[in-house]
mmCIF file of C-alpha atoms in Angstrom:
data_model
loop_
_atom_site.group_PDB
_atom_site.id
_atom_site.type_symbol
_atom_site.label_atom_id
_atom_site.label_comp_id
_atom_site.label_asym_id
_atom_site.label_seq_id
_atom_site.Cartn_x
_atom_site.Cartn_y
_atom_site.Cartn_z
ATOM 1 C CA MET A 1491 10.878 -89.241 -5.962
ATOM 2 C CA ASN A 1492 12.922 -87.778 -8.704
ATOM 3 C CA HIS A 1493 13.332 -84.199 -7.626
ATOM 4 C CA THR A 1494 15.190 -83.201 -10.758
ATOM 5 C CA LYS A 1495 12.141 -84.212 -12.939
ATOM 6 C CA VAL A 1496 9.790 -82.415 -10.459
ATOM 7 C CA PHE A 1497 11.988 -79.361 -10.695
ATOM 8 C CA PHE A 1498 11.843 -79.075 -14.382
ATOM 9 C CA SER A 1499 8.196 -80.191 -14.808
ATOM 10 C CA MET A 1500 6.766 -77.196 -12.833
ATOM 11 C CA LYS A 1501 4.556 -75.357 -15.296
ATOM 12 C CA ARG A 1502 4.364 -71.594 -15.719
ATOM 13 C CA VAL A 1503 1.247 -69.658 -16.714
ATOM 14 C CA SER A 1504 1.376 -68.210 -20.149
ATOM 15 C CA TYR A 1505 -0.050 -64.838 -20.970
ATOM 16 C CA SER A 1506 -0.819 -63.415 -24.402
ATOM 17 C CA VAL A 1507 1.279 -60.529 -25.844
ATOM 18 C CA GLU A 1508 -1.791 -58.319 -25.716
ATOM 19 C CA THR A 1509 -2.236 -59.043 -22.005
ATOM 20 C CA LYS A 1510 1.370 -58.029 -21.369
ATOM 21 C CA TYR A 1511 0.949 -54.792 -23.286
ATOM 22 C CA LYS A 1512 -2.294 -54.002 -21.474
ATOM 23 C CA ALA A 1513 -0.604 -54.631 -18.133
ATOM 24 C CA VAL A 1514 2.194 -52.231 -18.789
ATOM 25 C CA GLU A 1515 -0.099 -49.573 -20.207
ATOM 26 C CA MET A 1516 -2.255 -49.761 -16.988
ATOM 27 C CA LYS A 1517 0.919 -49.589 -15.018
ATOM 28 C CA ALA A 1518 1.945 -46.484 -16.909
ATOM 29 C CA ALA A 1519 -1.390 -44.992 -16.277
ATOM 30 C CA GLY A 1520 -0.909 -45.297 -12.658
ATOM 31 C CA PHE A 1521 -2.875 -48.460 -11.628
ATOM 32 C CA SER A 1522 -1.635 -50.487 -8.822
ATOM 33 C CA LYS A 1523 -0.290 -54.055 -9.305
ATOM 34 C CA LYS A 1524 -3.406 -55.398 -7.502
ATOM 35 C CA GLU A 1525 -5.757 -53.632 -9.729
ATOM 36 C CA ILE A 1526 -3.879 -54.817 -12.864
ATOM 37 C CA MET A 1527 -3.811 -58.447 -11.652
ATOM 38 C CA LYS A 1528 -7.611 -58.346 -10.861
ATOM 39 C CA GLU A 1529 -8.469 -56.742 -14.183
ATOM 40 C CA LEU A 1530 -6.375 -59.023 -16.392
ATOM 41 C CA ASN A 1531 -6.549 -62.240 -14.349
ATOM 42 C CA ILE A 1532 -2.769 -62.261 -13.632
ATOM 43 C CA ARG A 1533 -1.732 -64.683 -10.844
ATOM 44 C CA ASN A 1534 1.780 -63.587 -10.032
ATOM 45 C CA ARG A 1535 2.601 -59.903 -9.325
ATOM 46 C CA THR A 1536 6.236 -60.423 -10.245
ATOM 47 C CA GLN A 1537 5.065 -60.914 -13.731
ATOM 48 C CA VAL A 1538 3.779 -57.300 -14.005
ATOM 49 C CA LYS A 1539 7.065 -56.159 -12.528
ATOM 50 C CA THR A 1540 9.072 -58.065 -15.045
ATOM 51 C CA TRP A 1541 6.979 -56.848 -18.004
ATOM 52 C CA TRP A 1542 7.238 -53.279 -16.856
ATOM 53 C CA ARG A 1543 10.974 -53.523 -16.611
ATOM 54 C CA TRP A 1544 11.232 -54.939 -20.216
ATOM 55 C CA TYR A 1545 8.799 -52.186 -21.359
ATOM 56 C CA ARG A 1546 10.848 -49.357 -19.771
ATOM 57 C CA ASN A 1547 14.083 -50.815 -21.133
ATOM 58 C CA GLY A 1548 12.832 -51.023 -24.720
ATOM 59 C CA GLU A 1549 12.763 -54.795 -24.719
ATOM 60 C CA SER A 1550 9.015 -55.296 -25.612
ATOM 61 C CA TYR A 1551 10.128 -58.003 -28.144
ATOM 62 C CA ARG A 1552 10.545 -60.229 -25.108
ATOM 63 C CA PHE A 1553 6.731 -60.157 -24.672
ATOM 64 C CA SER A 1554 6.495 -62.823 -27.322
ATOM 65 C CA GLN A 1555 9.371 -65.053 -26.289
ATOM 66 C CA GLN A 1556 8.854 -68.644 -25.195
ATOM 67 C CA VAL A 1557 7.370 -69.117 -21.683
ATOM 68 C CA GLY A 1558 10.094 -70.007 -19.091
ATOM 69 C CA LYS A 1559 12.797 -67.669 -20.205
ATOM 70 C CA GLN A 1560 12.379 -65.287 -17.263
ATOM 71 C CA TYR A 1561 13.727 -66.307 -13.876
ATOM 72 C CA THR A 1562 12.497 -64.179 -10.943
ATOM 73 C CA TYR A 1563 12.458 -66.722 -8.131
ATOM 74 C CA GLY A 1564 15.533 -67.690 -6.188
ATOM 75 C CA TYR A 1565 16.352 -71.144 -4.795
ATOM 76 C CA ARG A 1566 14.477 -70.497 -1.474
ATOM 77 C CA LYS A 1567 11.189 -69.736 -3.238
ATOM 78 C CA ILE A 1568 11.656 -72.593 -5.651
ATOM 79 C CA THR A 1569 12.132 -74.983 -2.676
ATOM 80 C CA ALA A 1570 9.059 -73.704 -1.061
ATOM 81 C CA LEU A 1571 7.002 -74.241 -4.191
ATOM 82 C CA ILE A 1572 8.156 -77.734 -4.648
ATOM 83 C CA ASN A 1573 7.540 -78.604 -1.030
ATOM 84 C CA GLN A 1574 3.962 -77.081 -1.323
ATOM 85 C CA CYS A 1575 3.207 -79.020 -4.435
ATOM 86 C CA TYR A 1576 4.773 -82.438 -3.581
ATOM 87 C CA THR A 1577 4.622 -84.703 -0.534
ATOM 88 C CA SER A 1578 8.374 -85.680 -0.729
ATOM 89 C CA PRO A 1579 10.367 -82.738 0.637
ATOM 90 C CA ILE A 1580 13.545 -81.448 -0.774
ATOM 91 C CA ASN A 1581 16.329 -79.376 0.811
ATOM 92 C CA HIS A 1582 17.038 -75.839 -0.261
ATOM 93 C CA LYS A 1583 20.744 -76.631 -0.606
ATOM 94 C CA ARG A 1584 19.921 -79.276 -3.272
ATOM 95 C CA VAL A 1585 17.749 -76.781 -5.094
ATOM 96 C CA GLN A 1586 20.431 -74.271 -5.101
ATOM 97 C CA ARG A 1587 22.854 -76.776 -6.639
ATOM 98 C CA MET A 1588 20.476 -77.849 -9.242
ATOM 99 C CA MET A 1589 19.796 -74.197 -10.333
ATOM 100 C CA GLN A 1590 23.479 -73.452 -10.420
ATOM 101 C CA LYS A 1591 24.292 -76.462 -12.380
ATOM 102 C CA HIS A 1592 21.601 -75.427 -15.078
ATOM 103 C CA HIS A 1593 22.229 -71.697 -14.847
ATOM 104 C CA LEU A 1594 18.839 -70.902 -13.451
ATOM 105 C CA ASN A 1595 19.882 -68.362 -10.819
ATOM 106 C CA CYS A 1596 17.607 -65.430 -10.634
ATOM 107 C CA ARG A 1597 18.796 -62.025 -11.258
ATOM 108 C CA VAL A 1598 19.527 -59.839 -8.096
ATOM 109 C CA ARG A 1599 17.689 -56.579 -7.979
ATOM 110 C CA PRO A 1600 20.220 -53.658 -7.686
ATOM 111 C CA LYS A 1601 19.978 -51.593 -4.592
ATOM 112 C CA LYS A 1602 18.116 -48.425 -4.837
ATOM 113 C CA THR A 1603 19.896 -45.268 -4.139
ATOM 114 C CA THR A 1604 18.507 -41.927 -3.126
ATOM 115 C CA ARG A 1605 19.103 -39.289 -5.683
ATOM 116 C CA ILE A 1606 20.035 -35.914 -4.239
ATOM 117 C CA GLY A 1607 19.565 -32.953 -6.502
ATOM 118 C CA LYS A 1608 17.428 -30.040 -7.115
ATOM 119 C CA PRO A 1609 14.147 -29.912 -5.187
ATOM 120 C CA TYR A 1610 10.805 -30.823 -6.819
ATOM 121 C CA TYR A 1611 8.689 -27.910 -8.094
ATOM 122 C CA LYS A 1612 5.224 -29.321 -7.406
ATOM 123 C CA THR A 1613 2.071 -27.323 -7.442
ATOM 124 C CA ASP A 1614 -1.657 -27.745 -6.558
ATOM 125 C CA ASN A 1615 -4.320 -29.428 -8.559
ATOM 126 C CA LEU A 1616 -6.209 -26.323 -9.897
ATOM 127 C CA LEU A 1617 -8.526 -28.242 -12.231
ATOM 128 C CA GLN A 1618 -9.986 -30.815 -9.625
ATOM 129 C CA ARG A 1619 -11.282 -32.836 -12.568
ATOM 130 C CA GLN A 1620 -13.353 -29.827 -13.961
ATOM 131 C CA PHE A 1621 -12.138 -30.266 -17.542
ATOM 132 C CA LYS A 1622 -13.798 -27.176 -18.949
ATOM 133 C CA ALA A 1623 -12.661 -24.116 -20.868
ATOM 134 C CA SER A 1624 -14.650 -21.116 -22.180
ATOM 135 C CA CYS A 1625 -12.273 -20.308 -24.919
ATOM 136 C CA PRO A 1626 -9.263 -21.812 -26.855
ATOM 137 C CA MET A 1627 -5.791 -21.986 -25.043
ATOM 138 C CA GLU A 1628 -7.353 -21.230 -21.736
ATOM 139 C CA VAL A 1629 -6.674 -24.617 -20.176
ATOM 140 C CA LEU A 1630 -4.316 -27.240 -21.548
ATOM 141 C CA THR A 1631 -3.180 -30.648 -20.411
ATOM 142 C CA THR A 1632 -0.087 -32.555 -21.158
ATOM 143 C CA ASP A 1633 1.384 -36.026 -20.706
ATOM 144 C CA ILE A 1634 3.899 -38.582 -22.021
ATOM 145 C CA THR A 1635 2.893 -42.075 -23.173
ATOM 146 C CA TYR A 1636 4.980 -45.020 -24.196
ATOM 147 C CA LEU A 1637 4.977 -46.437 -27.748
ATOM 148 C CA PRO A 1638 6.435 -49.877 -27.498
ATOM 149 C CA PHE A 1639 5.486 -50.906 -30.957
ATOM 150 C CA GLY A 1640 8.646 -50.246 -32.971
ATOM 151 C CA HIS A 1641 12.194 -51.709 -33.006
ATOM 152 C CA SER A 1642 12.966 -49.687 -29.990
ATOM 153 C CA MET A 1643 11.002 -47.762 -27.340
ATOM 154 C CA LEU A 1644 9.373 -44.358 -28.445
ATOM 155 C CA TYR A 1645 7.846 -41.784 -26.265
ATOM 156 C CA LEU A 1646 4.966 -39.292 -27.268
ATOM 157 C CA SER A 1647 4.678 -36.126 -25.513
ATOM 158 C CA SER A 1648 1.359 -34.303 -26.148
ATOM 159 C CA ILE A 1649 -0.405 -31.124 -25.202
ATOM 160 C CA MET A 1650 -4.160 -30.988 -25.492
ATOM 161 C CA ASP A 1651 -6.500 -28.005 -25.558
ATOM 162 C CA ILE A 1652 -9.249 -28.852 -23.092
ATOM 163 C CA TYR A 1653 -11.562 -26.404 -24.904
ATOM 164 C CA ASN A 1654 -12.049 -28.783 -27.959
ATOM 165 C CA GLY A 1655 -9.825 -31.820 -27.415
ATOM 166 C CA GLU A 1656 -7.366 -30.687 -30.115
ATOM 167 C CA ILE A 1657 -3.702 -31.721 -29.822
ATOM 168 C CA VAL A 1658 -2.033 -28.432 -30.210
ATOM 169 C CA ALA A 1659 1.613 -29.846 -29.895
ATOM 170 C CA TYR A 1660 3.335 -33.082 -29.864
ATOM 171 C CA LYS A 1661 6.723 -34.583 -30.247
ATOM 172 C CA ILE A 1662 7.930 -38.199 -30.607
ATOM 173 C CA ASP A 1663 11.476 -39.183 -29.531
ATOM 174 C CA ASP A 1664 13.457 -42.143 -28.321
ATOM 175 C CA LYS A 1665 14.319 -40.547 -25.059
ATOM 176 C CA GLN A 1666 11.957 -39.649 -22.200
ATOM 177 C CA ASP A 1667 13.900 -36.625 -21.033
ATOM 178 C CA GLN A 1668 13.530 -32.958 -20.228
ATOM 179 C CA ASN A 1669 14.167 -31.921 -23.865
ATOM 180 C CA LEU A 1670 11.089 -33.936 -24.973
ATOM 181 C CA VAL A 1671 8.884 -31.949 -22.639
ATOM 182 C CA ASN A 1672 10.330 -28.595 -23.158
ATOM 183 C CA ASP A 1673 10.521 -28.944 -27.017
ATOM 184 C CA THR A 1674 6.812 -29.805 -27.139
ATOM 185 C CA LEU A 1675 5.941 -26.737 -24.994
ATOM 186 C CA ASN A 1676 8.014 -24.488 -27.158
ATOM 187 C CA GLN A 1677 6.133 -25.542 -30.342
ATOM 188 C CA ILE A 1678 3.126 -23.218 -29.509
ATOM 189 C CA ASP A 1679 2.553 -19.638 -28.385
ATOM 190 C CA ILE A 1680 0.578 -19.869 -25.179
ATOM 191 C CA PRO A 1681 -1.175 -16.831 -23.811
ATOM 192 C CA GLU A 1682 -0.127 -15.517 -20.423
ATOM 193 C CA GLY A 1683 -2.289 -16.897 -17.630
ATOM 194 C CA CYS A 1684 -3.058 -20.108 -19.411
ATOM 195 C CA ILE A 1685 -3.357 -23.137 -17.074
ATOM 196 C CA LEU A 1686 -1.226 -26.167 -18.125
ATOM 197 C CA HIS A 1687 -2.096 -29.325 -16.271
ATOM 198 C CA SER A 1688 0.218 -32.444 -15.921
ATOM 199 C CA ASP A 1689 0.999 -35.347 -13.523
ATOM 200 C CA GLN A 1690 3.872 -35.320 -11.037
ATOM 201 C CA GLY A 1691 6.423 -36.924 -13.326
ATOM 202 C CA SER A 1692 9.982 -35.916 -12.710
ATOM 203 C CA VAL A 1693 10.071 -34.014 -16.109
ATOM 204 C CA TYR A 1694 7.161 -31.826 -14.955
ATOM 205 C CA THR A 1695 8.491 -31.154 -11.468
ATOM 206 C CA SER A 1696 11.945 -30.288 -12.714
ATOM 207 C CA TYR A 1697 13.386 -26.791 -12.456
ATOM 208 C CA ALA A 1698 13.782 -26.612 -16.105
ATOM 209 C CA TYR A 1699 10.105 -27.100 -16.793
ATOM 210 C CA TYR A 1700 9.197 -24.742 -13.865
ATOM 211 C CA GLN A 1701 11.491 -22.040 -15.354
ATOM 212 C CA LEU A 1702 10.039 -22.417 -18.842
ATOM 213 C CA CYS A 1703 6.483 -22.122 -17.525
ATOM 214 C CA GLU A 1704 7.469 -19.028 -15.539
ATOM 215 C CA GLU A 1705 9.070 -17.416 -18.670
ATOM 216 C CA LYS A 1706 5.882 -18.068 -20.708
ATOM 217 C CA GLY A 1707 3.491 -16.873 -17.962
ATOM 218 C CA ILE A 1708 1.999 -20.323 -17.618
ATOM 219 C CA ILE A 1709 0.068 -21.297 -14.535
ATOM 220 C CA ARG A 1710 1.027 -24.841 -13.659
ATOM 221 C CA SER A 1711 -1.540 -27.426 -12.208
ATOM 222 C CA MET A 1712 -0.718 -31.007 -11.301
ATOM 223 C CA SER A 1713 -2.616 -34.242 -10.582
ATOM 224 C CA ARG A 1714 -2.338 -35.936 -7.256
ATOM 225 C CA LYS A 1715 0.403 -38.508 -7.167
ATOM 226 C CA GLY A 1716 -0.657 -41.838 -8.745
ATOM 227 C CA THR A 1717 -4.047 -40.575 -9.791
ATOM 228 C CA PRO A 1718 -4.417 -40.711 -13.610
ATOM 229 C CA ALA A 1719 -8.049 -39.725 -13.452
ATOM 230 C CA ASP A 1720 -6.950 -36.334 -12.487
ATOM 231 C CA ASN A 1721 -5.608 -36.040 -16.005
ATOM 232 C CA ALA A 1722 -8.296 -37.975 -17.737
ATOM 233 C CA PRO A 1723 -8.713 -36.129 -21.090
ATOM 234 C CA ILE A 1724 -5.299 -36.717 -22.328
ATOM 235 C CA GLU A 1725 -4.914 -40.143 -20.681
ATOM 236 C CA SER A 1726 -8.000 -41.217 -22.589
ATOM 237 C CA PHE A 1727 -6.574 -39.739 -25.797
ATOM 238 C CA HIS A 1728 -3.449 -41.699 -25.483
ATOM 239 C CA SER A 1729 -5.278 -44.963 -24.583
ATOM 240 C CA SER A 1730 -7.575 -44.472 -27.636
ATOM 241 C CA LEU A 1731 -4.702 -43.771 -29.934
ATOM 242 C CA LYS A 1732 -3.204 -47.229 -29.069
ATOM 243 C CA SER A 1733 -6.422 -49.246 -28.945
ATOM 244 C CA GLU A 1734 -7.714 -47.775 -32.297
ATOM 245 C CA THR A 1735 -4.506 -48.392 -34.127
ATOM 246 C CA PHE A 1736 -1.840 -50.818 -32.947
ATOM 247 C CA TYR A 1737 -4.017 -52.948 -30.663
ATOM 248 C CA ILE A 1738 -6.985 -53.273 -32.826
ATOM 249 C CA ASN A 1739 -4.848 -54.472 -35.816
ATOM 250 C CA ASN A 1740 -2.429 -56.354 -33.623
ATOM 251 C CA GLU A 1741 0.296 -54.273 -34.971
ATOM 252 C CA LEU A 1742 3.049 -54.694 -32.426
ATOM 253 C CA ASN A 1743 6.242 -54.963 -34.368
ATOM 254 C CA HIS A 1744 6.980 -52.067 -36.795
ATOM 255 C CA SER A 1745 9.901 -50.005 -37.772
ATOM 256 C CA ASN A 1746 10.124 -46.853 -35.777
ATOM 257 C CA HIS A 1747 9.349 -44.826 -38.873
ATOM 258 C CA ILE A 1748 6.096 -46.570 -39.429
ATOM 259 C CA VAL A 1749 5.114 -46.113 -35.759
ATOM 260 C CA ILE A 1750 5.668 -42.413 -35.991
ATOM 261 C CA ASP A 1751 3.617 -42.188 -39.205
ATOM 262 C CA ILE A 1752 0.620 -44.030 -37.617
ATOM 263 C CA VAL A 1753 0.681 -41.720 -34.548
ATOM 264 C CA GLU A 1754 0.930 -38.673 -36.684
ATOM 265 C CA LYS A 1755 -1.930 -39.615 -38.880
ATOM 266 C CA TYR A 1756 -4.113 -40.492 -35.840
ATOM 267 C CA ILE A 1757 -3.444 -37.063 -34.380
ATOM 268 C CA LYS A 1758 -4.153 -35.347 -37.547
ATOM 269 C CA ASN A 1759 -7.492 -37.139 -38.000
ATOM 270 C CA ASN A 1760 -8.370 -36.412 -34.409
ATOM 271 C CA ASN A 1761 -7.852 -32.682 -34.795
ATOM 272 C CA ASN A 1762 -9.793 -32.561 -38.074
ATOM 273 C CA ASN A 1763 -12.679 -34.221 -36.530
ATOM 274 C CA ASN A 1764 -12.741 -32.008 -33.537
ATOM 275 C CA ASN A 1765 -12.178 -28.789 -35.400
ATOM 276 C CA ASN A 1766 -14.827 -29.389 -38.110
ATOM 277 C CA ARG A 1767 -17.564 -30.649 -35.719
ATOM 278 C CA ILE A 1768 -20.075 -27.829 -35.042
ATOM 279 C CA GLN A 1769 -20.899 -27.187 -31.373
ATOM 280 C CA GLN A 1770 -24.087 -25.682 -29.784
ATOM 281 C CA LYS A 1771 -22.056 -23.647 -27.321
ATOM 282 C CA LEU A 1772 -20.325 -21.892 -30.140
ATOM 283 C CA GLY A 1773 -23.427 -20.867 -31.908
ATOM 284 C CA TYR A 1774 -23.357 -24.033 -34.096
ATOM 285 C CA LEU A 1775 -19.920 -23.047 -35.388
ATOM 286 C CA SER A 1776 -16.949 -25.393 -35.573
ATOM 287 C CA PRO A 1777 -14.011 -24.482 -33.188
ATOM 288 C CA VAL A 1778 -11.904 -23.405 -36.309
ATOM 289 C CA LYS A 1779 -14.707 -21.149 -37.456
ATOM 290 C CA TYR A 1780 -15.255 -19.850 -34.074
ATOM 291 C CA ARG A 1781 -11.572 -18.943 -33.477
ATOM 292 C CA GLU A 1782 -11.452 -17.182 -36.805
ATOM 293 C CA LEU A 1783 -14.595 -15.189 -35.786
ATOM 294 C CA ILE A 1784 -13.211 -13.980 -32.505
ATOM 295 C CA ALA A 1785 -9.618 -13.363 -33.653
#
């Protein structure tokens, strides 16, 4: 048997660009690899890991590249695959030589190191999925979502008022850092004693965020680790933002300026719809009219 021909005839499963984006979106929302694979019918868990790495590194353009350009298996696994699929065995040393000859060596994962720094400032989940508020600015929720639709990765930090679903503050930037979160929070005047819910991301458990909340008299609340349902309102909003704009129109490759414009228009329309819709609990007034009345 010609093992060289066998080696290069091994087919890889091809996935659509939309599937790849959906996988990384689910990963960002806290779903496990097993759940993602089951939902999207993905056969190889290393695919999800690879797509996630590209997504985080701002290399989403690679989602549309030709199949076979990513090499995640080393010579030992390739040897095992060939021997499982064909009756004529091949030695791992021969596979290694063939891979080296054709520059097919997999990338080695860098060793993870433990970061020693300031302790995490975590807190309890005060909401317990009871997403209710009796008045504006009583309970807020915040989160960051990825916007991999431009020439480089962008990040949207949003703060939502649970009372009426209004996005009361947001910022888009090309860096997911502490400034993104703190700048978003500094956009609004928050009454003392307001609850601000978030996940346990490093920017929300940092000392800088903790200190800013203390200065503003904000009561922090946090989801359980890896439980996006604990922050469902804003998770749902970010998901709808993408599905109703970029995904529905298959708009996956814009300039960053256009991406920002699309997001800002969506947020504006969302707020207008929520603010102008009359609600029975407000005496059939819109949230805007109600706030003006009680001010």
